[in-house]
Structures are given as structure tokens and as C-alpha cells.
Coordinates of C-alpha atoms and ligand atoms in Angstrom, one line a residue:
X1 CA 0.0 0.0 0.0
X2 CA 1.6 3.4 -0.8
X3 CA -1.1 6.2 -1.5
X4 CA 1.6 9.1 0.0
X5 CA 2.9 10.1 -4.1
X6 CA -1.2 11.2 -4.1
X7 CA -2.1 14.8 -2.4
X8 CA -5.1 13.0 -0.7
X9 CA -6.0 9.4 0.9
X10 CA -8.1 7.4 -1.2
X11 CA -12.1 7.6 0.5
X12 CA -12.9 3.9 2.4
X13 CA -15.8 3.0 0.0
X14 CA -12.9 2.5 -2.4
X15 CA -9.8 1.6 -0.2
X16 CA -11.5 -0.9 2.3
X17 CA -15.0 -1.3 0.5
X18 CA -16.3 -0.5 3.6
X19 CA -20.1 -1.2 4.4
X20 CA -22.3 1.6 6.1
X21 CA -25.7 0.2 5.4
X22 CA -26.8 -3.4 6.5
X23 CA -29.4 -5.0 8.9
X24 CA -30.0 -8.4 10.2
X25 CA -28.5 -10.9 12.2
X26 CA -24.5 -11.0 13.1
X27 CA -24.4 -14.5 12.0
X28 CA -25.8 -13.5 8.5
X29 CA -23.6 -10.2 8.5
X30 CA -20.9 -12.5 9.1
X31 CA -21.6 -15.0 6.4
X32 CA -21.7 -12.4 3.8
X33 CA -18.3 -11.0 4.6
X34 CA -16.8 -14.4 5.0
X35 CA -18.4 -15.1 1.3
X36 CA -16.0 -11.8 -0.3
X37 CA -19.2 -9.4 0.1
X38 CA -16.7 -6.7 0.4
X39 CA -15.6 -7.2 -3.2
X40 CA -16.1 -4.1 -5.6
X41 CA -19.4 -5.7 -6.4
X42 CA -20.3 -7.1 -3.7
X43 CA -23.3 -6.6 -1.6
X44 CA -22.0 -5.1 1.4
X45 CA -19.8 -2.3 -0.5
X46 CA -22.3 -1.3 -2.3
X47 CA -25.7 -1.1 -0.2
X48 CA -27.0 2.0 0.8
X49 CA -30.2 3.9 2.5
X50 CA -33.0 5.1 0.5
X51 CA -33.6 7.5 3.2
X52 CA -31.0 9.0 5.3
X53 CA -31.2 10.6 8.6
X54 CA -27.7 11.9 9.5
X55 CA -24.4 10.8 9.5
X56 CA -21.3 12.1 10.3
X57 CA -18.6 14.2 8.3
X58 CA -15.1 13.0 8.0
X59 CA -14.0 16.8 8.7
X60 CA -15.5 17.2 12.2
X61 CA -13.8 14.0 13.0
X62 CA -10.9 14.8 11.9
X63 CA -10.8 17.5 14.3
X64 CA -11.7 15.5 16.9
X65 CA -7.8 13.8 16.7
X66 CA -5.8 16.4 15.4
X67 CA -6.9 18.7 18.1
X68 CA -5.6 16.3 20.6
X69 CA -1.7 17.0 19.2
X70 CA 0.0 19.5 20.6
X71 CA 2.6 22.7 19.2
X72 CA 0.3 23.2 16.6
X73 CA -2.1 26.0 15.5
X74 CA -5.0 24.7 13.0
X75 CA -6.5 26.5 10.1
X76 CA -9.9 25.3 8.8
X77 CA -10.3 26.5 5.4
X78 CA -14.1 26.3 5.5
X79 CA -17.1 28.7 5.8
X80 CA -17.7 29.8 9.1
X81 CA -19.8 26.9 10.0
X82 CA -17.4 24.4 9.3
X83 CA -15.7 23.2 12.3
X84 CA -18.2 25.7 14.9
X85 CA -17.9 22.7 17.3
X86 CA -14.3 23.7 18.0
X87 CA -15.8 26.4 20.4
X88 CA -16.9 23.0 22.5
X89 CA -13.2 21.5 22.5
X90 CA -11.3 24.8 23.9
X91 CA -11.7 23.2 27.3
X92 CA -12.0 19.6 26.8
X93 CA -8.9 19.8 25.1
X94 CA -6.5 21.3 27.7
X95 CA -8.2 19.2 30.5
X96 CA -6.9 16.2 28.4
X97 CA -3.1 17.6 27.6
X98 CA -3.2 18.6 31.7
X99 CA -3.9 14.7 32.4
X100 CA -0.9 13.6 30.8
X101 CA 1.6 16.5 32.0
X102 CA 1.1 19.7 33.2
X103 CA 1.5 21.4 29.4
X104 CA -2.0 22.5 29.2
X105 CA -1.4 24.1 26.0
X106 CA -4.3 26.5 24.3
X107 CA -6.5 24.9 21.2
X108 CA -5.4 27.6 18.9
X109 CA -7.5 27.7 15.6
X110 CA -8.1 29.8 12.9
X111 CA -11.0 29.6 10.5
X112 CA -10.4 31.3 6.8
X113 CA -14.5 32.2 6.8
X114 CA -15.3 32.3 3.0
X115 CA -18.4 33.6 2.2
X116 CA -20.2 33.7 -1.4
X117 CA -17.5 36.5 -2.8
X118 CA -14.9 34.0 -2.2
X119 CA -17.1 31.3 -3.6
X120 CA -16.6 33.2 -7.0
X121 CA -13.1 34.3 -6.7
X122 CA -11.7 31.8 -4.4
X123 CA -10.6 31.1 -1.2
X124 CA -6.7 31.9 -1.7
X125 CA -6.0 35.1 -0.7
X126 CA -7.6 34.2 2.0
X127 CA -5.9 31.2 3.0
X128 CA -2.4 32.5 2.9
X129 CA -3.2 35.1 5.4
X130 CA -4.6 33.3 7.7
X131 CA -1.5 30.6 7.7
X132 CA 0.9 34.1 7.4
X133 CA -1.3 35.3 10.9
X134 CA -0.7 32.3 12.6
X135 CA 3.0 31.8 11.8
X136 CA 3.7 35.4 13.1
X137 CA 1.6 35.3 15.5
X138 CA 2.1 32.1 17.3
X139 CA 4.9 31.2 16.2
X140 CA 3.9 27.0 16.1
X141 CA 6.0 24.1 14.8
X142 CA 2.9 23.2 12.9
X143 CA 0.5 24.6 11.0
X144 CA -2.4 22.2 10.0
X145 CA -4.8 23.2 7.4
X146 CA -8.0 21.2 6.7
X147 CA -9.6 21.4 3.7
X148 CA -13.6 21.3 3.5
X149 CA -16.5 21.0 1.3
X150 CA -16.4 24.9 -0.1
X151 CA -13.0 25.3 -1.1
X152 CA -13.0 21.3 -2.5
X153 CA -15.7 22.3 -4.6
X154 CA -14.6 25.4 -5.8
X155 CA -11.1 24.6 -7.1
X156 CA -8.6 26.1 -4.7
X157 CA -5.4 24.3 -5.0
X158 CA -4.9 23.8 -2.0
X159 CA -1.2 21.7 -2.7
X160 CA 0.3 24.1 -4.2
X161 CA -1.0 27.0 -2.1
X162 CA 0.8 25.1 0.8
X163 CA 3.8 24.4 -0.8
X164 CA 4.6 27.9 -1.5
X165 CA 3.5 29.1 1.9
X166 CA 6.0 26.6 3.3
X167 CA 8.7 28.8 1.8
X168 CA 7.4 31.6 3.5
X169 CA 6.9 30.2 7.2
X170 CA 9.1 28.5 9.8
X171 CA 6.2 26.0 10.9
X172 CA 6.0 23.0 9.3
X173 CA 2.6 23.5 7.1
X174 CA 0.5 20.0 7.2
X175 CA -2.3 19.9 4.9
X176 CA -5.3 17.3 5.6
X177 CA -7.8 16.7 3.1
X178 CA -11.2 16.0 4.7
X179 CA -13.9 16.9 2.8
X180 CA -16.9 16.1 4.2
X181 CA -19.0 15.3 0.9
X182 CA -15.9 12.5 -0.3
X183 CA -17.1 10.0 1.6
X184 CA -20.2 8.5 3.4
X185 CA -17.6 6.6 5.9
X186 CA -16.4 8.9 8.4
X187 CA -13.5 6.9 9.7
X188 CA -11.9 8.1 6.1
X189 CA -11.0 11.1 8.5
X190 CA -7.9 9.0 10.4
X191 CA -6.3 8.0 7.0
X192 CA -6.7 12.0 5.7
X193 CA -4.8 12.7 8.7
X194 CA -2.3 10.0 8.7
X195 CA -1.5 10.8 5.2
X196 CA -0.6 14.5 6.1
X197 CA 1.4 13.4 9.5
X198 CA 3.4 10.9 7.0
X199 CA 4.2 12.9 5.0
X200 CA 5.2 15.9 6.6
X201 CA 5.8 14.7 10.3
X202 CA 7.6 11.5 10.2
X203 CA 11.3 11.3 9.1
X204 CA 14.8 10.2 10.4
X205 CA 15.1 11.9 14.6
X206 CA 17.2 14.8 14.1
X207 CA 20.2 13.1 15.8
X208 CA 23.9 14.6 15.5
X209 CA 25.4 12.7 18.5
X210 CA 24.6 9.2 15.8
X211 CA 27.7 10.5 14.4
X212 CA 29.9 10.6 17.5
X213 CA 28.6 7.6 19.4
X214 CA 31.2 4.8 20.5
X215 CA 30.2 1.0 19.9
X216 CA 28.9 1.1 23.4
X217 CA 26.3 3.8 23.0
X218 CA 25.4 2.6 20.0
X219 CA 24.7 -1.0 21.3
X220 CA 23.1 0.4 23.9
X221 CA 20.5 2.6 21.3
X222 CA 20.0 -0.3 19.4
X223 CA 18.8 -2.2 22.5
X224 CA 16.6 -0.2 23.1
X225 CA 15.1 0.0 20.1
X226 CA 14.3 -3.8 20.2
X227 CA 12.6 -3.5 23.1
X228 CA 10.4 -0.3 21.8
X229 CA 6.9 -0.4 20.4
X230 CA 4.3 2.5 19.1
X231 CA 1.3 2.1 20.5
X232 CA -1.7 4.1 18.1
X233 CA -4.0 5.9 20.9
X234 CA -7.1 6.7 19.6
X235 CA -8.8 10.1 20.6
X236 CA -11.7 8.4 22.5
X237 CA -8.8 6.8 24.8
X238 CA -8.9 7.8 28.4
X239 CA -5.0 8.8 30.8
X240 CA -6.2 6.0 32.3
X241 CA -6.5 3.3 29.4
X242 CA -3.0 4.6 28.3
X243 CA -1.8 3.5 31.5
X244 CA -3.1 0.2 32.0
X245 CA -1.9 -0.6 28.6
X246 CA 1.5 1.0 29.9
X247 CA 1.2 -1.0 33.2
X248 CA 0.4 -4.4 31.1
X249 CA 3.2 -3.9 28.4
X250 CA 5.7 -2.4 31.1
X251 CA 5.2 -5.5 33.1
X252 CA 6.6 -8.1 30.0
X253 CA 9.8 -5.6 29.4
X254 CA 8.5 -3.2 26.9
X255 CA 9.0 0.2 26.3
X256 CA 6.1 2.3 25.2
X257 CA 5.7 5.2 23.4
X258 CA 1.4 6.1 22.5
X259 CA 0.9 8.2 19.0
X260 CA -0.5 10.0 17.4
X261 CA -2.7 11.7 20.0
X262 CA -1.4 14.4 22.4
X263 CA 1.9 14.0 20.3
X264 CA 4.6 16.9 19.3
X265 CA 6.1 16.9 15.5
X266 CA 9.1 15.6 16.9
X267 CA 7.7 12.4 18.3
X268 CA 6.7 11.0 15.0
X269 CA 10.7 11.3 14.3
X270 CA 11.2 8.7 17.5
X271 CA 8.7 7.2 16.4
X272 CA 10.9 5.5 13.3
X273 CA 13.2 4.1 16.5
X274 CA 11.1 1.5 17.6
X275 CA 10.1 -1.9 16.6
X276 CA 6.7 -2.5 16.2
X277 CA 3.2 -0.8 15.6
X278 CA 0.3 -1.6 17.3
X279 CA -3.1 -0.6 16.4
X280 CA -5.5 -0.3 19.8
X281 CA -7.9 -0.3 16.7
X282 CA -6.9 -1.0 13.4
X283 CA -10.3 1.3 12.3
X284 CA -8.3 3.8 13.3
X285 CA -4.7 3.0 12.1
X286 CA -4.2 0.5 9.2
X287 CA -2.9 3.4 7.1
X288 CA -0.4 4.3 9.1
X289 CA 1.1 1.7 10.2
X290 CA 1.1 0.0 6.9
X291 CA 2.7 3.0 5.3
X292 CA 5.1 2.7 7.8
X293 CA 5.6 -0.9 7.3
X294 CA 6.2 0.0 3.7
X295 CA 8.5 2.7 4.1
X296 CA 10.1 2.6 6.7
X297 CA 10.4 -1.4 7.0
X298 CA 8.9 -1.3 10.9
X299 CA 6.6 -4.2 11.2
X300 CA 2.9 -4.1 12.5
X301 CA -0.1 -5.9 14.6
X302 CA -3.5 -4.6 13.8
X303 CA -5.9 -7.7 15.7
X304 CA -8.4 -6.9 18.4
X305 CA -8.9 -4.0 20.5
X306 CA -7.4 -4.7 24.8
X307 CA -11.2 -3.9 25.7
X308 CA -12.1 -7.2 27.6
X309 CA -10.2 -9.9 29.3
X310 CA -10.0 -12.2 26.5
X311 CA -9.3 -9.1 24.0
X312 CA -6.7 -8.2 26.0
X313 CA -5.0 -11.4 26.8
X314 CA -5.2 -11.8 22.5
X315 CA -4.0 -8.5 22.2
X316 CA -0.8 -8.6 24.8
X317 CA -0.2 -12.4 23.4
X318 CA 0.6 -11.1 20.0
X319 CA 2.5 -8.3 21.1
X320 CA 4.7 -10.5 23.1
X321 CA 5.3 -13.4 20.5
X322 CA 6.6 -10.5 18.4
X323 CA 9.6 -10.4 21.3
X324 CA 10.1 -13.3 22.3
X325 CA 7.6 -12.5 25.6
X326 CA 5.0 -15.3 25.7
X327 CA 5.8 -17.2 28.6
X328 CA 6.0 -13.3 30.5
X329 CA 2.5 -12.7 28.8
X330 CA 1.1 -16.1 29.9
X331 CA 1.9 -15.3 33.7
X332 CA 0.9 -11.6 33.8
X333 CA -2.5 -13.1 31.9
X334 CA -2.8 -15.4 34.6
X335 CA -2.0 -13.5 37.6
X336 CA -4.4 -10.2 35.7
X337 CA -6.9 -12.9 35.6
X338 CA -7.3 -14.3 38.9
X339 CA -7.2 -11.0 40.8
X340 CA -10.2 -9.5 38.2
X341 CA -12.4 -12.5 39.0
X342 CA -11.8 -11.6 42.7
X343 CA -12.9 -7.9 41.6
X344 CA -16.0 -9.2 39.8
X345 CA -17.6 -11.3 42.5
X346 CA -19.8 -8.5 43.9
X347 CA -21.0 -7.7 40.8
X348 CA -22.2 -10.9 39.0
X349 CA -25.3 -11.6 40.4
X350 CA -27.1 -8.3 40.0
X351 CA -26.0 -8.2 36.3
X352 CA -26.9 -11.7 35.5
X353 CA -29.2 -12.1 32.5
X354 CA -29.7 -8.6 31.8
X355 CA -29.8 -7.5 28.7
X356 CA -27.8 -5.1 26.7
X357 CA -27.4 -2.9 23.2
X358 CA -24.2 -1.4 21.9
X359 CA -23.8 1.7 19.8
X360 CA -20.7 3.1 18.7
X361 CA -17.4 2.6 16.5
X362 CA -17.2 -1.1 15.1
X363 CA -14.2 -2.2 17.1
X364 CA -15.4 -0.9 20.3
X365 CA -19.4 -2.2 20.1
X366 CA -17.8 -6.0 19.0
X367 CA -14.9 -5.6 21.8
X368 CA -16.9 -3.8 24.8
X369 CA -19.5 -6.9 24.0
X370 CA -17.0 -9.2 25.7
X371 CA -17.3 -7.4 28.9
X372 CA -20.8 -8.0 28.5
X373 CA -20.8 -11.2 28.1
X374 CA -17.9 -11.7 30.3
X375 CA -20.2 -10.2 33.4
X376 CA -23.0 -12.8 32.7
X377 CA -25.2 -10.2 30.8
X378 CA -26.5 -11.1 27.4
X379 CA -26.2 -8.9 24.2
X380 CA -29.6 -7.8 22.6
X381 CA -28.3 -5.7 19.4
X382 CA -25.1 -4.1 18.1
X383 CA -25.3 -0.9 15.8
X384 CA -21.6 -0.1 15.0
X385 CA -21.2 2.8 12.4
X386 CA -19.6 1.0 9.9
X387 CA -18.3 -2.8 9.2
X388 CA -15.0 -3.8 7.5
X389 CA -12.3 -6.4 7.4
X390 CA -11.1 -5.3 10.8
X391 CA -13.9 -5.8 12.9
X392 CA -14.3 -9.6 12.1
X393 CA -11.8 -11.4 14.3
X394 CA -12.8 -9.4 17.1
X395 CA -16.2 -11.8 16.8
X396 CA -14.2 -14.8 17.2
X397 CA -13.9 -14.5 21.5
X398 CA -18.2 -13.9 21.6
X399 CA -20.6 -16.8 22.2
X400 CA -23.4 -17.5 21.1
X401 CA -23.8 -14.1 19.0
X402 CA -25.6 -15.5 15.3
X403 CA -29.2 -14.7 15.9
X404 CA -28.1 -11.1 17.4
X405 CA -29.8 -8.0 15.5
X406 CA -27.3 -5.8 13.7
X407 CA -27.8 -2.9 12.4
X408 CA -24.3 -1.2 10.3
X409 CA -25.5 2.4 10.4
X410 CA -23.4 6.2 11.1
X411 CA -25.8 7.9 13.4
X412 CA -29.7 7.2 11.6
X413 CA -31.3 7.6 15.0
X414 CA -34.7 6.9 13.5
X415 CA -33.5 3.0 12.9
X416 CA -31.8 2.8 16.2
X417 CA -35.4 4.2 17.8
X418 CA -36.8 1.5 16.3
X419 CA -34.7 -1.2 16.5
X420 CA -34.8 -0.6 20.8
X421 CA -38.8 -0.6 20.8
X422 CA -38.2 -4.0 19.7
X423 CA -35.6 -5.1 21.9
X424 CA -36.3 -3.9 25.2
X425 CA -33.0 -3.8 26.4
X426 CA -32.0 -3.0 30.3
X427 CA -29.2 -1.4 29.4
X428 CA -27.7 0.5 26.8
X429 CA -23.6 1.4 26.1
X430 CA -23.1 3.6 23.2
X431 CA -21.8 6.7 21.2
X432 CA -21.4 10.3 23.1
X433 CA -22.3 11.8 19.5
X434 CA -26.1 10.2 19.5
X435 CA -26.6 10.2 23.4
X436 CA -28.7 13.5 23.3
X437 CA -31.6 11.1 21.0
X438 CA -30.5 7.6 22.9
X439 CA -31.3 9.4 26.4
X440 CA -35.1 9.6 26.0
X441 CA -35.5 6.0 25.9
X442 CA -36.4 6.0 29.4
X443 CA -33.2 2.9 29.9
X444 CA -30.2 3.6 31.4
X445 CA -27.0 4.3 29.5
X446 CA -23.2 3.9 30.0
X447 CA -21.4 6.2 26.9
X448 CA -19.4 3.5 25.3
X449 CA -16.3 5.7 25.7
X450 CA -15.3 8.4 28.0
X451 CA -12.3 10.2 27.6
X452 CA -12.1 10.6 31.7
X453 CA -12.9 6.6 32.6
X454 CA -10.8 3.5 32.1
X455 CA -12.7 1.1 29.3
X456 CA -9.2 -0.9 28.5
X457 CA -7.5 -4.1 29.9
X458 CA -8.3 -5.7 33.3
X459 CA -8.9 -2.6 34.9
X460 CA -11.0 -1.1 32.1
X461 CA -13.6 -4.7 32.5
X462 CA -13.5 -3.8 36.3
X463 CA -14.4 -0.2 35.9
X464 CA -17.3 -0.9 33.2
X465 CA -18.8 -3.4 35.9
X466 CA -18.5 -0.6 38.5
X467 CA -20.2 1.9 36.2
X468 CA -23.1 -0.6 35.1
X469 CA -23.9 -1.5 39.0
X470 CA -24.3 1.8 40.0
X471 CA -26.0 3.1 36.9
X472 CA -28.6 0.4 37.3
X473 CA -29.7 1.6 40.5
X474 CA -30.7 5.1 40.0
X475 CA -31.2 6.2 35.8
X476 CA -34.3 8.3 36.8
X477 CA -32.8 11.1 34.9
X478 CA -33.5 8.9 31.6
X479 CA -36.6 7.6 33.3
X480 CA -38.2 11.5 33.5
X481 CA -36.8 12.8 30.3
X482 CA -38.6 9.6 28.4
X483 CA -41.9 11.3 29.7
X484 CA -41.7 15.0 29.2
X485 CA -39.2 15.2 26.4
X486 CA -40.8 12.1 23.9
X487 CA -39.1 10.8 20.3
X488 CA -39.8 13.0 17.3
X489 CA -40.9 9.6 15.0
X490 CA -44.2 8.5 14.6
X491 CA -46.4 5.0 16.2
X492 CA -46.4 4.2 11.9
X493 CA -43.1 4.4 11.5
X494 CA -42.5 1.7 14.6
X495 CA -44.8 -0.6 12.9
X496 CA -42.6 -1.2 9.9
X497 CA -39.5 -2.8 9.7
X498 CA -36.8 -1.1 11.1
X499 CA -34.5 -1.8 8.0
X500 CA -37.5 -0.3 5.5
X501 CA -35.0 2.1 4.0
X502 CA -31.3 0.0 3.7
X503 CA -31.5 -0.7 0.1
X504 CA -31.2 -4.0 -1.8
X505 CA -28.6 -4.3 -4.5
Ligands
SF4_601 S1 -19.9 18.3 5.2 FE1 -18.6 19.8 4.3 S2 -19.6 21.7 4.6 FE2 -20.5 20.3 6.1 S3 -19.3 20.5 8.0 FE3 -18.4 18.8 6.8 S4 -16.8 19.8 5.6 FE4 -18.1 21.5 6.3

């Protein structure tokens, strides 16, 4: 794979024939893509709604990660309205950089606000003084612009326009193509920003003293290099899930370094001195690691997501065959083990043979189900926003999960409304972004992620158990806001089938 001579990432539809429209059961879902549905004809690419009721822009997600890295100023070459959520992340976004030292840096961003003159004469001029302002002004090793709909559509060349402004700035300018109309499959947005970190962030650490090092300091590098591996955090990744991963990888000898969130430029130059890639999701981070793989010649693991005991064990178990590390895997999997069904003990009875529904990104919804099933509860449904070749093995540690509904949809809150009349469930885990419709159901909710609780290894299952107990005692806030604030759809539209609309092909 090597898209990087291209100015853009290829969209998903195309790359990974990803699926964003399907409904049945998990054991049919399944079938299909073990029968090459994914194929450029085949029925999983290619299905789509007939009627749509929002789904999300690769753009506003992009923000969502490249706001997490740090030394950077961001200019959104976009109409005003483009990006007005950032207004939301000014706060959220140092809290995070202040959990993981005390740097709590300012979100700078700049928006290049073209209105209908510039839709006629173009959005240039106005783009190089807004990247000029921020150089002078704020003086950042980075400047990273995102490109939207408007200036897409319109014809600004946005390559060149960068390429000549980095001969007039000292920042390093990153452009990152995320367009929102591209592409129906958000999760394009991590490879338009890996494809502008690679190629303007990663190259050979700026290191003089290589020159001047004896035989013993550079033994002594190369060591520990072998013993280095990347970790790719995702933005929906808590402190506290990047230190239990620490914690478990620490424990078998490793050294750990987490990208590309909350990162500097300069750590994507370390980043070449290490020895393996691991995806937490490989949703998130096939194209860069296989671009680095390619170019670099640093080997990979994209397999399940560490959400879940068994996910976890998997996940470590790979890790440490790549070292040499199994037998130190095998006893920190056993010893984890033991003392997490000592923690659980409290909490299995009251859970028992509940039932549950998962919204949410494809790796999590499959991964958190473990937990679920893992604390006696049973899964009801499963609405991840998109399915592709990554989310499969992640199946493998459920039981019992072929008659499960499924429904492969980005946000359509009028399917998901109907889909839980059905259902029933006792409990629901799911996606911050479609919690404001999800919360009049009248059930309790855990969010699916939270970028302030632990979701990942042994501690992570404990903590989701904790979370579930307690919220199951007392949801009256849901309970209340299912009387006096009611669902928009109508009694006809919860007597048809909640699929009506995913077409055919
Ligand atoms: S779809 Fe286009 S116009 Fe709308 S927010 Fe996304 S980038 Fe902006």
C-alpha cells in the first residue's frame, strides 16, 4: 500500500469497501463477509439507504484527533460553519493535555471564513493570510490546514498553495484533506490525517550525536530500540486506558511510546526508533502503520482491540510473540486474571441475564460486548457505524452471537429508535455523539467511551462493571426525560420494519 505520491488518501468506500448500510442478524452479517461481500461488487460495499437521517462528516472527525496534538495552531479553510464545534473543544482539550503533564497548551484555531464572494473568486488570498497570521503570531511548529466542502468544490489548489506558503513560514505546514461530501464513511477522516502526519511529520530523529557515538552507545540505542513499540492511541482513549496498557506492556519488558494523540512533531521522528506498531484499533490506524511498514520497513499488529479480558489477553499475546515474551505474557494473563475475577464477584449476580445494546465505532461495540458477556449479561443488538475487514476477528472470543440483530449504520437515529422498541434492552452502552436522542429512551445508559474513565485491559472490565452497577440503581434522569421530552418519530413508523430504507442491490 503506498497512497503518499497522491495529495489525498483514497475515501474507504474504495480503499477498504467499507459497508455503512446493513441490517439483520450477526451470524448473517458475518456470512456475507466471509463469502468476499466486500468485493467491488459485492453486496455489502455497495448497499446504501434510500432514506437517510444523518451521518457524520469525515471533517468534524478529523478534528476530533488532530486537536488532541500538541505545538500546533490549525486552520480550517471552510465557511464559518465548518468546524463551529471547535468552540466546545477549547476546554476539553486542555483538561486532556493537563492529564498527561502539566503542558496545558491553548486549542489555537483559525477559521479562513469564505463567504459567497470568495465562492466566485476563491478562497486563496484568504488562506495565505490566515496561515501568514498564525506563523507570526504564534509562532507553532505546525500549521495544519483542513480542507472542506467549499474550497474542495470550488477549485482552490490547496497543494500548491501550501507548498509555496512553506517557503514563507518556519512552521512545518500539514495539509489534511477532509472533505466532508468524499465520503459517506467517516472513519476516512484517520487516514486524511495520517496521510498528512506521514508525510510531513515522520522522518529520520534529528540526531547529531549518531555521528559521535562509541560501539557502546550505540549498542546500547540499538537495544533499546528492540525493546520499543508504538502504540496508536485513539482520541476516545482515556490517561487512564493509556496506563493500564503501559502498566500491562511495562510488566513483560517493553517500552512504550502512545501516537498519534497528544503527540509533538518531533515524536513521530522517535517514532521510526522502535520496533513494532500496534493498532489499539486498526479502524483507526491500518494506514499508518502499513505506510510505515512499507517505508520505513517497521513491522505491524492490527488484531483486536485490549477492551475485555480475552481481548486483552489476545492482544498482549501477540505483542509478546513478536519479542520473544509469551511465557511473561502467559503469567501476567494469569495473575491479571485471577485477581479480576476476585474484583467481579460483587457484581455478577445483580448483572446476571440482563440485557444489553451497543452503539458506537465497530471495534469498540464487537470488543466492549466481551465485557458483557464476560459479566454474565447477554447482548440484545449491536449498531456499529460502519463494518470492514477489521472488525471480524474481534467476533471470534463472543458466544453464542448469530441470531443477534445488527444494524451497520453512522448515526440514523430513526433506525436505532426502532430497532430498541423491539428489543427492550436494560441497558444500553453507546456513542457520546447520539446520546442526546438515545437518552429519551427512558433505559439507562453507560457512553461507550469516555475520555475521563478506564474502558481498556483488566482494569477497564472492572471499571465498566462498576459503572453498570451503580448506573442500574438510579437512571431516573433517563426515566423522567422519556416522559416529558418524547421521540420526534411517529407510532407508523415503529410498525414497519426497522430496515424499510437499507436498500437492496
Ligand atoms: S460536510 Fe462539508 S460543509 Fe459540512 S461540515 Fe463537513 S466539511 Fe463542512
Amino acid at each position: 500500500m503506498d497512497y503518499l505520491n497522491s495529495n489525498a488518501a483514497p475515501v474507504r468506500e474504495e480503499r477498504l469497501k467499507t459497508n455503512i448500510a446493513f441490517g439483520g442478524t450477526a451470524g448473517e452479517l458475518l456470512e456475507c463477509a466471509r463469502s468476499g461481500c466486500f468485493g467491488a461488487d459485492g453486496c455489502l460495499n455497495q448497499a446504501r439507504r434510500t432514506f437517510s437521517q444523518t451521518i457524520g462528516c469525515q471533517f468534524t472527525l478529523s478534528l476530533a484527533v488532530l486537536y488532541t496534538m500538541r505545538k500546533a495552531v490549525f486552520v480550517i479553510h471552510a465557511p464559518i460553519g465548518c468546524g463551529s464545534q471547535s468552540v466546545g473543544s477549547v476546554g476539553i482539550t486542555q483538561t486532556l493535555h493537563k492529564l498527561r503533564d502539566e503542558r496545558a497548551e491553548p486549542l489555537v484555531w483559525l477559521s479562513t471564513n469564505l463567504d459567497e464572494a470568495d465562492v466566485i473568486t476563491g478562497g486563496e488570498r484568504k488562506l495565505r493570510e490566515t496561515v501568514l497570521f498564525a506563523d507570526a503570531e504564534f509562532r507553532p511548529e505546525a500549521i495544519i490546514v483542513c480542507n472542506t466542502c467549499v474550497p474542495s468544490l470550488i477549485g482552490d489548489d490547496l497543494e500548491n498553495i501550501v507548498n509555496d506558503l512553506q517557503t514563507q513560514v518556519s512552521a512545518t505546514v500539514v495539509p489534511v484533506y477532509c472533505e466532508g461530501f468524499k465520503t459517506k464513511v467517516m472513519a476516512t477522516a484517520y487516514d486524511a490525517i495520517y496521510h498528512g502526519v506521514l508525510k510531513k511529520y515522520v522522518r529520520d530523529p534529528d540526531r547529531d550525536k549518531k555521528l559521535y557515538e562509541s560501539d557502546l552507545e550505540k549498542a546500547r540505542r540499538e537495544y533499546l530500540i528492540s525493546r520499543n513499540v508504538n502504540i496508536l492511541n485513539v482520541s476516545s482513549m482515556s490517561r487512564a486506558d493509556e496506563l493500564e496498557i503501559q502498566r500491562l506492556l511495562t510488566a513483560i519488558g517493553l517500552n512504550v511510546q502512545f501516537l498519534p494523540c497528544y503527540s509533538e512533531p518531533e515524536d513521530f521522528q522517535y517514532a521510526l526508533e522502535s520496533s513494532l506498531n500496534v493498532a489499539i484499533c486498526g479502524t483507526h490506524d491500518d494506514y499508518f502503520v502499513k505506510h510505515m511498514q512499507e517505508k520505513y520497513g517497521i513491522p505491524f499488529i492490527i488484531d483486536t482491540i485490549p477492551i475485555g479480558r480475552k481481548n486483552t489477553a489476545r492482544w498482549l499475546l501477540k505483542i509478546a510473540e513478536h519479542f520473544e515474551l509469551v511465557d511473561e505474557a502467559r503469567a501476567l494473563i494469569a495473575y491479571e486474571d485471577k485477581l479480576l475475577d476476585k474484583a467481579l464477584e460483587p457484581f455478577r449476580a445483580e448483572l446476571a441475564e440482563k440485557t444489553v445494546f451497543l452503539g458506537g465505532g465497530e471495534v469498540r461495540v464487537v470488543g466492549t460486548a466481551e465485557i458483557i458477556q464476560d459479566l454474565g449479561m447477554k447482548i440484545a443488538g449491536m449498531k456499529p457505524h460502519h463494518f470492514d475487514e477489521f472488525i471480524e476477528p474481534i467476533f471470534d472470543v463472543l458466544e453464542d452471537i448469530d441470531g443477534v440483530p445488527v444494524d451497520v449504520a453512522t448515526n440514523q437515529p430513526f433506525e436505532q429508535a426502532n430497532l430498541i422498541r423491539r428489543i427492550k434492552p436494560d441497558l444500553i452502552l453507546s456513542h457520546t455523539g447520539g446520546n442526546n436522542i438515545t437518552a429519551k429512551y427512558g433505559v439507562p445508559i453507560l457512553p461507550i467511551f469516555g475520555v475521563s474513565y478506564n474502558y481498556m485491559g483488566y482494569s477497564g472490565v472492572y471499571e465498566v462493571a462498576r459503572r453498570i452497577s451503580r448506573l442500574l440503581k438510579n437512571y431516573q434522569f433517563n426515566k423522567r426525560l422519556s416522559k416529558n421530552a418524547p421521540l420526534p418519530f411517529k407510532e407508523s413508523w415503529y410498525e414497519q420494519d426497522p430496515f424499510t430504507y437499507i436498500a437492496e442491490i
